mmCIF file of C-alpha atoms and ligand atoms in Angstrom:
data_model
loop_
_atom_site.group_PDB
_atom_site.id
_atom_site.type_symbol
_atom_site.label_atom_id
_atom_site.label_comp_id
_atom_site.label_asym_id
_atom_site.label_seq_id
_atom_site.Cartn_x
_atom_site.Cartn_y
_atom_site.Cartn_z
ATOM 1 C CA UNK A 1 0.000 0.000 0.000
ATOM 2 C CA UNK A 2 1.433 3.373 -0.983
ATOM 3 C CA UNK A 3 2.163 5.574 1.969
ATOM 4 C CA UNK A 4 -0.101 8.344 0.629
ATOM 5 C CA UNK A 5 -3.146 6.135 1.257
ATOM 6 C CA UNK A 6 -2.059 5.558 4.820
ATOM 7 C CA UNK A 7 -2.105 9.199 5.785
ATOM 8 C CA UNK A 8 -5.431 9.212 7.587
ATOM 9 C CA UNK A 9 -5.974 8.099 11.160
ATOM 10 C CA UNK A 10 -7.985 4.905 10.801
ATOM 11 C CA UNK A 11 -9.855 2.686 13.243
ATOM 12 C CA UNK A 12 -11.247 0.145 10.791
ATOM 13 C CA UNK A 13 -8.309 -2.039 9.845
ATOM 14 C CA UNK A 14 -8.928 -5.567 8.601
ATOM 15 C CA UNK A 15 -6.468 -8.335 9.314
ATOM 16 C CA UNK A 16 -5.851 -8.882 5.594
ATOM 17 C CA UNK A 17 -4.801 -5.252 5.190
ATOM 18 C CA UNK A 18 -2.469 -5.535 8.157
ATOM 19 C CA UNK A 19 -0.962 -8.786 6.880
ATOM 20 C CA UNK A 20 -0.452 -7.187 3.468
ATOM 21 C CA UNK A 21 1.619 -4.457 5.133
ATOM 22 C CA UNK A 22 3.630 -7.037 7.085
ATOM 23 C CA UNK A 23 4.440 -8.943 3.912
ATOM 24 C CA UNK A 24 5.644 -6.103 1.726
ATOM 25 C CA UNK A 25 9.286 -6.256 0.709
ATOM 26 C CA UNK A 26 11.251 -5.191 3.808
ATOM 27 C CA UNK A 27 12.718 -2.067 2.210
ATOM 28 C CA UNK A 28 9.329 -0.854 0.994
ATOM 29 C CA UNK A 29 7.803 -1.328 4.445
ATOM 30 C CA UNK A 30 10.649 0.472 6.181
ATOM 31 C CA UNK A 31 10.560 3.330 3.715
ATOM 32 C CA UNK A 32 6.804 3.817 4.141
ATOM 33 C CA UNK A 33 7.119 3.678 7.918
ATOM 34 C CA UNK A 34 9.967 6.207 7.941
ATOM 35 C CA UNK A 35 8.037 8.609 5.700
ATOM 36 C CA UNK A 36 4.986 8.286 7.954
ATOM 37 C CA UNK A 37 7.159 8.813 11.000
ATOM 38 C CA UNK A 38 8.567 12.047 9.584
ATOM 39 C CA UNK A 39 5.088 13.394 8.963
ATOM 40 C CA UNK A 40 4.307 13.415 12.661
ATOM 41 C CA UNK A 41 7.562 13.320 14.591
ATOM 42 C CA UNK A 42 11.078 14.626 14.665
ATOM 43 C CA UNK A 43 12.894 11.468 13.406
ATOM 44 C CA UNK A 44 15.961 12.201 15.521
ATOM 45 C CA UNK A 45 14.197 12.460 18.854
ATOM 46 C CA UNK A 46 13.425 9.538 21.176
ATOM 47 C CA UNK A 47 11.384 9.713 24.367
ATOM 48 C CA UNK A 48 12.911 8.128 27.493
ATOM 49 C CA UNK A 49 10.859 6.397 30.191
ATOM 50 C CA UNK A 50 12.318 4.824 33.316
ATOM 51 C CA UNK A 51 10.642 1.899 35.055
ATOM 52 C CA UNK A 52 10.463 1.113 38.754
ATOM 53 C CA UNK A 53 8.831 -1.947 40.259
ATOM 54 C CA UNK A 54 6.935 -0.530 43.243
ATOM 55 C CA UNK A 55 5.583 -3.938 44.306
ATOM 56 C CA UNK A 56 7.419 -7.041 43.178
ATOM 57 C CA UNK A 57 6.443 -10.692 42.719
ATOM 58 C CA UNK A 58 3.833 -12.969 44.293
ATOM 59 C CA UNK A 59 1.270 -12.068 41.644
ATOM 60 C CA UNK A 60 -1.804 -14.328 41.552
ATOM 61 C CA UNK A 61 -2.128 -14.165 37.734
ATOM 62 C CA UNK A 62 -0.775 -16.873 35.416
ATOM 63 C CA UNK A 63 0.747 -14.800 32.550
ATOM 64 C CA UNK A 64 3.107 -17.408 31.058
ATOM 65 C CA UNK A 65 5.806 -14.882 30.179
ATOM 66 C CA UNK A 66 6.028 -13.248 33.574
ATOM 67 C CA UNK A 67 8.744 -13.743 36.195
ATOM 68 C CA UNK A 68 6.458 -12.169 38.816
ATOM 69 C CA UNK A 69 3.683 -14.761 38.751
ATOM 70 C CA UNK A 70 3.496 -16.699 42.051
ATOM 71 C CA UNK A 71 2.791 -19.828 39.973
ATOM 72 C CA UNK A 72 6.310 -20.116 38.538
ATOM 73 C CA UNK A 73 9.544 -20.589 40.420
ATOM 74 C CA UNK A 74 11.797 -17.897 38.988
ATOM 75 C CA UNK A 75 13.826 -17.257 42.133
ATOM 76 C CA UNK A 76 12.521 -13.704 42.322
ATOM 77 C CA UNK A 77 12.438 -12.118 45.768
ATOM 78 C CA UNK A 78 9.056 -10.638 46.477
ATOM 79 C CA UNK A 79 8.735 -7.141 47.913
ATOM 80 C CA UNK A 80 5.875 -5.221 49.499
ATOM 81 C CA UNK A 81 4.739 -1.846 48.181
ATOM 82 C CA UNK A 82 7.756 0.466 48.352
ATOM 83 C CA UNK A 83 7.914 3.374 50.777
ATOM 84 C CA UNK A 84 7.351 6.791 49.255
ATOM 85 C CA UNK A 85 10.944 7.909 50.004
ATOM 86 C CA UNK A 86 12.369 5.009 47.982
ATOM 87 C CA UNK A 87 10.156 5.920 45.022
ATOM 88 C CA UNK A 88 11.146 9.603 45.194
ATOM 89 C CA UNK A 89 14.856 8.705 45.287
ATOM 90 C CA UNK A 90 14.521 6.447 42.227
ATOM 91 C CA UNK A 91 12.562 9.133 40.380
ATOM 92 C CA UNK A 92 15.273 11.721 41.142
ATOM 93 C CA UNK A 93 17.913 9.387 39.693
ATOM 94 C CA UNK A 94 15.758 8.836 36.587
ATOM 95 C CA UNK A 95 15.362 12.570 36.085
ATOM 96 C CA UNK A 96 19.052 13.245 36.604
ATOM 97 C CA UNK A 97 19.822 10.537 34.004
ATOM 98 C CA UNK A 98 17.710 12.385 31.439
ATOM 99 C CA UNK A 99 14.445 10.471 31.590
ATOM 100 C CA UNK A 100 11.237 12.413 30.989
ATOM 101 C CA UNK A 101 8.717 9.857 32.271
ATOM 102 C CA UNK A 102 8.707 7.684 35.368
ATOM 103 C CA UNK A 103 6.684 4.459 35.105
ATOM 104 C CA UNK A 104 5.740 2.633 38.273
ATOM 105 C CA UNK A 105 4.666 -1.001 38.002
ATOM 106 C CA UNK A 106 3.048 -3.321 40.535
ATOM 107 C CA UNK A 107 2.659 -7.092 40.371
ATOM 108 C CA UNK A 108 -1.044 -6.961 41.095
ATOM 109 C CA UNK A 109 -4.064 -8.468 39.364
ATOM 110 C CA UNK A 110 -5.662 -5.131 40.233
ATOM 111 C CA UNK A 111 -5.035 -2.689 43.066
ATOM 112 C CA UNK A 112 -7.040 -2.954 46.293
ATOM 113 C CA UNK A 113 -8.963 0.229 47.054
ATOM 114 C CA UNK A 114 -6.855 0.526 50.201
ATOM 115 C CA UNK A 115 -3.699 0.848 48.048
ATOM 116 C CA UNK A 116 -4.957 3.852 46.102
ATOM 117 C CA UNK A 117 -4.008 6.611 48.599
ATOM 118 C CA UNK A 118 -0.389 5.362 48.704
ATOM 119 C CA UNK A 119 -0.036 5.214 44.908
ATOM 120 C CA UNK A 120 -1.767 8.601 44.577
ATOM 121 C CA UNK A 121 0.875 9.994 46.946
ATOM 122 C CA UNK A 122 3.613 8.545 44.685
ATOM 123 C CA UNK A 123 2.030 10.179 41.630
ATOM 124 C CA UNK A 124 1.933 13.606 43.275
ATOM 125 C CA UNK A 125 5.512 13.417 44.536
ATOM 126 C CA UNK A 126 6.960 12.202 41.222
ATOM 127 C CA UNK A 127 5.074 14.871 39.291
ATOM 128 C CA UNK A 128 6.399 17.494 41.680
ATOM 129 C CA UNK A 129 9.910 16.580 40.469
ATOM 130 C CA UNK A 130 8.902 17.666 36.961
ATOM 131 C CA UNK A 131 8.522 14.180 35.510
ATOM 132 C CA UNK A 132 5.625 12.744 33.565
ATOM 133 C CA UNK A 133 4.011 9.881 35.462
ATOM 134 C CA UNK A 134 2.858 6.460 34.333
ATOM 135 C CA UNK A 135 1.565 3.510 36.335
ATOM 136 C CA UNK A 136 0.776 -0.094 35.558
ATOM 137 C CA UNK A 137 -1.081 -1.770 38.398
ATOM 138 C CA UNK A 138 -3.303 -4.309 36.637
ATOM 139 C CA UNK A 139 -7.032 -4.019 36.016
ATOM 140 C CA UNK A 140 -8.728 -0.797 37.148
ATOM 141 C CA UNK A 141 -12.353 -0.102 37.965
ATOM 142 C CA UNK A 142 -13.938 3.124 36.750
ATOM 143 C CA UNK A 143 -13.698 4.554 40.237
ATOM 144 C CA UNK A 144 -10.021 3.626 40.730
ATOM 145 C CA UNK A 145 -9.195 5.078 37.348
ATOM 146 C CA UNK A 146 -10.893 8.328 38.309
ATOM 147 C CA UNK A 147 -8.871 8.504 41.516
ATOM 148 C CA UNK A 148 -5.548 8.037 39.709
ATOM 149 C CA UNK A 149 -6.560 10.687 37.178
ATOM 150 C CA UNK A 150 -7.471 13.044 40.024
ATOM 151 C CA UNK A 151 -4.030 12.491 41.548
ATOM 152 C CA UNK A 152 -2.605 13.756 38.232
ATOM 153 C CA UNK A 153 -1.428 10.484 36.647
ATOM 154 C CA UNK A 154 -0.507 11.249 33.028
ATOM 155 C CA UNK A 155 -0.440 7.718 31.539
ATOM 156 C CA UNK A 156 -1.775 4.316 32.511
ATOM 157 C CA UNK A 157 -0.104 1.250 30.977
ATOM 158 C CA UNK A 158 -2.195 -1.846 30.396
ATOM 159 C CA UNK A 159 -1.197 -4.157 27.573
ATOM 160 C CA UNK A 160 -3.397 -6.326 25.386
ATOM 161 C CA UNK A 161 -0.277 -8.507 25.126
ATOM 162 C CA UNK A 162 -1.284 -10.432 21.966
ATOM 163 C CA UNK A 163 -4.155 -11.171 19.579
ATOM 164 C CA UNK A 164 -7.598 -12.188 20.823
ATOM 165 C CA UNK A 165 -7.066 -15.650 19.308
ATOM 166 C CA UNK A 166 -3.662 -16.377 20.882
ATOM 167 C CA UNK A 167 -4.488 -14.793 24.227
ATOM 168 C CA UNK A 168 -5.822 -18.013 25.806
ATOM 169 C CA UNK A 169 -2.407 -19.652 25.264
ATOM 170 C CA UNK A 170 -0.787 -16.962 27.395
ATOM 171 C CA UNK A 171 -3.156 -16.030 30.231
ATOM 172 C CA UNK A 172 -6.202 -17.765 31.676
ATOM 173 C CA UNK A 173 -6.846 -15.737 34.838
ATOM 174 C CA UNK A 174 -8.306 -12.665 33.123
ATOM 175 C CA UNK A 175 -10.010 -12.236 29.772
ATOM 176 C CA UNK A 176 -9.220 -10.093 26.769
ATOM 177 C CA UNK A 177 -12.468 -8.247 27.458
ATOM 178 C CA UNK A 178 -11.261 -7.476 31.011
ATOM 179 C CA UNK A 179 -8.252 -5.758 29.438
ATOM 180 C CA UNK A 180 -10.392 -3.801 26.995
ATOM 181 C CA UNK A 181 -12.636 -2.714 29.887
ATOM 182 C CA UNK A 182 -9.653 -1.358 31.821
ATOM 183 C CA UNK A 183 -8.462 0.542 28.750
ATOM 184 C CA UNK A 184 -11.959 2.053 28.370
ATOM 185 C CA UNK A 185 -11.988 3.084 32.050
ATOM 186 C CA UNK A 186 -8.576 4.718 31.689
ATOM 187 C CA UNK A 187 -9.605 6.572 28.539
ATOM 188 C CA UNK A 188 -12.901 7.728 30.058
ATOM 189 C CA UNK A 189 -11.167 9.106 33.118
ATOM 190 C CA UNK A 190 -9.104 11.391 30.877
ATOM 191 C CA UNK A 191 -5.647 9.825 31.280
ATOM 192 C CA UNK A 192 -3.414 9.003 28.329
ATOM 193 C CA UNK A 193 -3.342 5.350 27.359
ATOM 194 C CA UNK A 194 -0.199 3.258 27.059
ATOM 195 C CA UNK A 195 -1.092 -0.139 25.543
ATOM 196 C CA UNK A 196 0.887 -2.609 23.511
ATOM 197 C CA UNK A 197 2.004 -6.190 23.708
ATOM 198 C CA UNK A 198 4.712 -8.820 23.528
ATOM 199 C CA UNK A 199 6.078 -10.646 20.508
ATOM 200 C CA UNK A 200 8.241 -13.746 20.413
ATOM 201 C CA UNK A 201 5.888 -15.815 22.582
ATOM 202 C CA UNK A 202 5.404 -18.481 19.907
ATOM 203 C CA UNK A 203 2.562 -16.587 18.263
ATOM 204 C CA UNK A 204 2.182 -16.428 14.471
ATOM 205 C CA UNK A 205 2.352 -13.388 12.233
ATOM 206 C CA UNK A 206 -1.452 -13.272 12.125
ATOM 207 C CA UNK A 207 -1.382 -12.803 15.915
ATOM 208 C CA UNK A 208 1.081 -9.932 15.711
ATOM 209 C CA UNK A 209 -1.200 -8.428 13.067
ATOM 210 C CA UNK A 210 -4.214 -9.139 15.310
ATOM 211 C CA UNK A 211 -2.611 -7.363 18.266
ATOM 212 C CA UNK A 212 -1.897 -4.239 16.203
ATOM 213 C CA UNK A 213 -5.374 -4.375 14.708
ATOM 214 C CA UNK A 214 -6.986 -4.431 18.175
ATOM 215 C CA UNK A 215 -4.873 -1.487 19.310
ATOM 216 C CA UNK A 216 -5.428 0.597 16.187
ATOM 217 C CA UNK A 217 -9.159 -0.143 16.074
ATOM 218 C CA UNK A 218 -9.734 1.194 19.605
ATOM 219 C CA UNK A 219 -11.916 4.354 19.528
ATOM 220 C CA UNK A 220 -8.712 6.391 20.119
ATOM 221 C CA UNK A 221 -5.227 5.157 19.391
ATOM 222 C CA UNK A 222 -3.167 4.682 22.556
ATOM 223 C CA UNK A 223 -0.788 7.643 22.875
ATOM 224 C CA UNK A 224 1.977 5.175 23.698
ATOM 225 C CA UNK A 225 2.389 1.683 22.197
ATOM 226 C CA UNK A 226 5.048 -0.496 23.838
ATOM 227 C CA UNK A 227 6.244 -3.371 21.668
ATOM 228 C CA UNK A 228 8.044 -5.809 23.957
ATOM 229 C CA UNK A 229 10.234 -8.653 22.761
ATOM 230 C CA UNK A 230 9.715 -11.552 25.156
ATOM 231 C CA UNK A 231 12.373 -11.603 27.894
ATOM 232 C CA UNK A 232 12.815 -15.320 28.467
ATOM 233 C CA UNK A 233 13.041 -15.889 32.197
ATOM 234 C CA UNK A 234 14.072 -19.280 33.601
ATOM 235 C CA UNK A 235 11.207 -20.890 35.469
ATOM 236 C CA UNK A 236 8.437 -19.347 33.346
ATOM 237 C CA UNK A 237 6.592 -21.580 30.865
ATOM 238 C CA UNK A 238 8.030 -19.458 28.021
ATOM 239 C CA UNK A 239 11.655 -19.768 29.113
ATOM 240 C CA UNK A 240 12.698 -21.830 26.087
ATOM 241 C CA UNK A 241 10.524 -20.238 23.438
ATOM 242 C CA UNK A 242 12.191 -20.012 20.021
ATOM 243 C CA UNK A 243 13.697 -16.657 19.044
ATOM 244 C CA UNK A 244 11.598 -14.475 16.779
ATOM 245 C CA UNK A 245 13.291 -13.482 13.500
ATOM 246 C CA UNK A 246 14.700 -9.989 14.207
ATOM 247 C CA UNK A 247 13.384 -8.714 10.855
ATOM 248 C CA UNK A 248 9.900 -9.809 11.853
ATOM 249 C CA UNK A 249 10.289 -7.750 15.026
ATOM 250 C CA UNK A 250 11.290 -4.711 12.946
ATOM 251 C CA UNK A 251 8.332 -5.321 10.638
ATOM 252 C CA UNK A 252 6.038 -5.279 13.695
ATOM 253 C CA UNK A 253 7.400 -1.869 14.724
ATOM 254 C CA UNK A 254 7.020 -0.514 11.183
ATOM 255 C CA UNK A 255 3.427 -1.720 10.862
ATOM 256 C CA UNK A 256 2.591 -0.225 14.279
ATOM 257 C CA UNK A 257 4.012 3.099 13.047
ATOM 258 C CA UNK A 258 1.895 2.972 9.882
ATOM 259 C CA UNK A 259 -1.301 2.034 11.694
ATOM 260 C CA UNK A 260 -0.939 4.491 14.602
ATOM 261 C CA UNK A 261 0.891 7.396 12.967
ATOM 262 C CA UNK A 262 0.666 9.850 15.852
ATOM 263 C CA UNK A 263 1.388 7.408 18.685
ATOM 264 C CA UNK A 264 4.741 6.963 20.351
ATOM 265 C CA UNK A 265 5.881 3.432 19.499
ATOM 266 C CA UNK A 266 8.166 2.133 22.223
ATOM 267 C CA UNK A 267 11.022 -0.257 21.597
ATOM 268 C CA UNK A 268 10.391 -1.850 24.980
ATOM 269 C CA UNK A 269 11.550 -4.990 26.812
ATOM 270 C CA UNK A 270 14.145 -7.179 25.126
ATOM 271 C CA UNK A 271 16.730 -4.532 24.131
ATOM 272 C CA UNK A 272 19.350 -6.272 26.264
ATOM 273 C CA UNK A 273 19.348 -9.084 23.687
ATOM 274 C CA UNK A 274 19.349 -6.743 20.653
ATOM 275 C CA UNK A 275 22.491 -5.448 19.017
ATOM 276 C CA UNK A 276 22.911 -1.775 18.163
ATOM 277 C CA UNK A 277 22.145 -2.334 14.486
ATOM 278 C CA UNK A 278 18.823 -3.885 15.332
ATOM 279 C CA UNK A 279 17.903 -1.016 17.647
ATOM 280 C CA UNK A 280 18.920 1.512 14.994
ATOM 281 C CA UNK A 281 16.701 -0.302 12.515
ATOM 282 C CA UNK A 282 13.809 -0.148 14.993
ATOM 283 C CA UNK A 283 14.241 3.659 15.191
ATOM 284 C CA UNK A 284 14.312 3.765 11.397
ATOM 285 C CA UNK A 285 11.048 1.778 11.363
ATOM 286 C CA UNK A 286 9.415 4.434 13.541
ATOM 287 C CA UNK A 287 10.110 3.506 17.159
ATOM 288 C CA UNK A 288 10.533 6.745 19.103
ATOM 289 C CA UNK A 289 10.539 5.773 22.750
ATOM 290 C CA UNK A 290 12.538 3.380 24.929
ATOM 291 C CA UNK A 291 12.737 2.145 28.492
ATOM 292 C CA UNK A 292 15.877 3.753 29.824
ATOM 293 C CA UNK A 293 18.137 2.930 32.812
ATOM 294 C CA UNK A 294 19.621 -0.325 33.942
ATOM 295 C CA UNK A 295 16.522 -2.259 34.932
ATOM 296 C CA UNK A 296 13.079 -2.933 33.515
ATOM 297 C CA UNK A 297 10.817 -4.198 36.325
ATOM 298 C CA UNK A 298 12.793 -7.250 37.421
ATOM 299 C CA UNK A 299 15.121 -7.971 34.471
ATOM 300 C CA UNK A 300 18.152 -6.074 33.123
ATOM 301 C CA UNK A 301 18.019 -3.329 30.513
ATOM 302 C CA UNK A 302 21.002 -1.780 28.665
ATOM 303 C CA UNK A 303 23.100 0.620 30.761
ATOM 304 C CA UNK A 304 22.126 4.280 30.460
ATOM 305 C CA UNK A 305 25.591 5.286 29.226
ATOM 306 C CA UNK A 306 25.588 2.685 26.450
ATOM 307 C CA UNK A 307 22.203 4.003 25.290
ATOM 308 C CA UNK A 308 23.592 7.547 25.290
ATOM 309 C CA UNK A 309 26.614 6.410 23.286
ATOM 310 C CA UNK A 310 24.337 4.761 20.743
ATOM 311 C CA UNK A 311 22.202 7.923 20.515
ATOM 312 C CA UNK A 312 25.351 9.970 19.995
ATOM 313 C CA UNK A 313 26.485 7.711 17.146
ATOM 314 C CA UNK A 314 23.036 7.897 15.531
ATOM 315 C CA UNK A 315 22.546 11.638 16.075
ATOM 316 C CA UNK A 316 19.480 10.960 18.218
ATOM 317 C CA UNK A 317 18.533 13.310 21.054
ATOM 318 C CA UNK A 318 16.396 12.392 24.062
ATOM 319 C CA UNK A 319 13.036 14.128 23.869
ATOM 320 C CA UNK A 320 12.569 16.796 26.474
ATOM 321 C CA UNK A 321 9.420 16.972 28.529
ATOM 322 C CA UNK A 322 8.336 20.568 28.637
ATOM 323 C CA UNK A 323 6.362 20.857 31.845
ATOM 324 C CA UNK A 324 5.717 24.533 31.328
ATOM 325 C CA UNK A 325 4.276 24.151 27.817
ATOM 326 C CA UNK A 326 0.746 23.033 27.020
ATOM 327 C CA UNK A 327 0.097 20.419 24.348
ATOM 328 C CA UNK A 328 -0.757 22.996 21.635
ATOM 329 C CA UNK A 329 2.565 24.772 22.214
ATOM 330 C CA UNK A 330 4.409 21.459 22.090
ATOM 331 C CA UNK A 331 2.651 20.525 18.850
ATOM 332 C CA UNK A 332 3.530 23.927 17.341
ATOM 333 C CA UNK A 333 7.191 23.321 18.267
ATOM 334 C CA UNK A 334 7.063 19.919 16.625
ATOM 335 C CA UNK A 335 5.685 21.315 13.387
ATOM 336 C CA UNK A 336 8.466 23.866 13.393
ATOM 337 C CA UNK A 337 11.015 21.042 13.698
ATOM 338 C CA UNK A 338 9.342 19.097 10.896
ATOM 339 C CA UNK A 339 9.188 22.195 8.690
ATOM 340 C CA UNK A 340 12.882 22.810 9.241
ATOM 341 C CA UNK A 341 13.889 19.192 8.642
ATOM 342 C CA UNK A 342 15.535 18.282 5.399
ATOM 343 C CA UNK A 343 12.923 15.641 4.566
ATOM 344 C CA UNK A 344 11.489 15.934 1.100
ATOM 345 C CA UNK A 345 8.017 14.531 1.648
ATOM 346 C CA UNK A 346 7.349 14.551 -2.076
ATOM 347 C CA UNK A 347 10.003 11.901 -2.555
ATOM 348 C CA UNK A 348 7.646 8.964 -2.399
ATOM 349 C CA UNK A 349 8.351 5.508 -3.654
ATOM 350 C CA UNK A 350 6.487 5.038 -6.912
ATOM 351 C CA UNK A 351 3.639 2.449 -6.977
HETATM 352 N N1 SAM B 1 0.606 -6.584 36.829
HETATM 353 C C1 SAM B 1 0.235 -5.557 35.933
HETATM 354 C C2 SAM B 1 -0.364 -6.100 34.662
HETATM 355 O O1 SAM B 1 -0.071 -7.198 34.257
HETATM 356 O O2 SAM B 1 -1.160 -5.367 34.060
HETATM 357 C C3 SAM B 1 1.371 -4.612 35.593
HETATM 358 C C4 SAM B 1 2.775 -5.119 35.425
HETATM 359 S S1 SAM B 1 3.066 -6.255 34.087
HETATM 360 C C5 SAM B 1 4.677 -6.810 34.442
HETATM 361 C C6 SAM B 1 3.181 -5.194 32.667
HETATM 362 C C7 SAM B 1 3.490 -5.794 31.344
HETATM 363 O O3 SAM B 1 4.849 -6.185 31.277
HETATM 364 C C8 SAM B 1 2.749 -7.045 30.909
HETATM 365 O O4 SAM B 1 1.458 -6.791 30.445
HETATM 366 C C9 SAM B 1 3.634 -7.541 29.784
HETATM 367 O O5 SAM B 1 3.222 -7.003 28.556
HETATM 368 C C10 SAM B 1 5.031 -7.013 30.166
HETATM 369 N N2 SAM B 1 5.939 -8.121 30.514
HETATM 370 C C11 SAM B 1 5.939 -8.839 31.649
HETATM 371 N N3 SAM B 1 6.889 -9.800 31.625
HETATM 372 C C12 SAM B 1 7.494 -9.707 30.416
HETATM 373 C C13 SAM B 1 8.535 -10.433 29.782
HETATM 374 N N4 SAM B 1 9.105 -11.473 30.358
HETATM 375 N N5 SAM B 1 8.930 -10.054 28.552
HETATM 376 C C14 SAM B 1 8.323 -9.002 27.943
HETATM 377 N N6 SAM B 1 7.334 -8.283 28.495
HETATM 378 C C15 SAM B 1 6.907 -8.633 29.708
HETATM 379 C C1 DTB B 2 5.569 -2.722 29.127
HETATM 380 O O1 DTB B 2 4.931 -2.832 28.063
HETATM 381 N N1 DTB B 2 6.757 -3.288 29.362
HETATM 382 C C2 DTB B 2 7.224 -2.999 30.693
HETATM 383 C C3 DTB B 2 6.136 -2.034 31.221
HETATM 384 N N2 DTB B 2 5.164 -2.027 30.182
HETATM 385 C C4 DTB B 2 5.569 -2.207 32.537
HETATM 386 C C5 DTB B 2 7.526 -4.179 31.518
HETATM 387 C C6 DTB B 2 8.524 -5.129 30.902
HETATM 388 C C7 DTB B 2 8.808 -6.182 31.904
HETATM 389 C C8 DTB B 2 9.890 -7.122 31.446
HETATM 390 C C9 DTB B 2 10.143 -8.184 32.452
HETATM 391 C C10 DTB B 2 10.599 -7.687 33.796
HETATM 392 O O2 DTB B 2 11.555 -6.885 33.886
HETATM 393 O O3 DTB B 2 10.043 -8.134 34.808
HETATM 394 FE FE1 SF4 B 3 1.023 -10.422 37.403
HETATM 395 FE FE2 SF4 B 3 1.248 -8.462 35.641
HETATM 396 FE FE3 SF4 B 3 3.051 -10.470 35.726
HETATM 397 FE FE4 SF4 B 3 0.609 -10.970 34.836
HETATM 398 S S1 SF4 B 3 2.106 -9.591 33.912
HETATM 399 S S2 SF4 B 3 1.765 -12.218 36.318
HETATM 400 S S3 SF4 B 3 -0.604 -9.626 36.128
HETATM 401 S S4 SF4 B 3 2.705 -8.938 37.283
#
């Protein structure tokens, strides 16, 4: 499909259309994705988010990829909800390292109502440091979502993880519809949505296409779309899953970029196993966000200084979060950057 036809924001994708994009010649797909990326973003800017596990392990859910499920023996030490001081310290380090968003994750099926005041306190304190805030705490009711929004939470992360069809192979303790309900509650409470999934779990291409189709056919595209490569953790049922072809991973990023042109697509978990060339190719395909700093939730992530060295070599700059600017001003700045960029948008591939 020529990139011109993909210019509109669509919510009616069919799986055949998505598969057709996946199966284009690699260079055509990457070119289209890069052109689309340049229409909406500065191609040399990448947003940095730092993760902190605020409550670790002993999760009652059975997600087969997850080291934090109580059902699998992964040797992980469980931890109670962190004290506020510990969270503030970690957020200060993230900010000093150049991160613009601080994402706090809890190994819960869903938060108890009694936990909400403590997490609301974390949101307020982290925001006060001048960071954007994100949380991922499991399923949320409408009321809980409203309370997090009232505390000022900017983003809520809740992943669909995979296609509707493959989902039952991965998780049995909550349904796909439960996940969609949480995303609707988050959206209705006015927070920004961060929703994506995991690839490399033994799913087929039609499942990767199905995941992207579900995300892009939501009433509003998630503002942030994390694409995780499975981190294979010993003790989980997916520990010896076969590696996904790296080019198929890049194709997934490129198709996400084409289907959700204005969303941040995050090159998420799994970077520790990716070489620099592969990461560079992911940025070329339209990824413009990463998890930054040495740890994801419980598994390692590349060191901050090696990420900065890679950015330096690629001429990429971390995106700055401008607390004092409203979204219209930020958008105006972006258009200025795009207008000044050397991209010749008329230089389309023929056919
Ligand atoms: N417990 C909450 C939940 O599941 O909604 C929040 C934390 S959970 C760890 C957040 C997401 O991390 C999962 O939905 C999954 O997409 C991702 N994740 C967990 N383990 C992973 C792994 N081994 N490799 C890649 N992504 C993983
Ligand atoms: C997301 O999509 N990926 C992050 C975040 N959202 C919460 C989590 C990745 C976890 C990888 C395994 C671990 O470190 O425990
Ligand atoms: Fe629990 Fe979340 Fe891990 Fe599933 S992904 S086992 S809900 S921490």
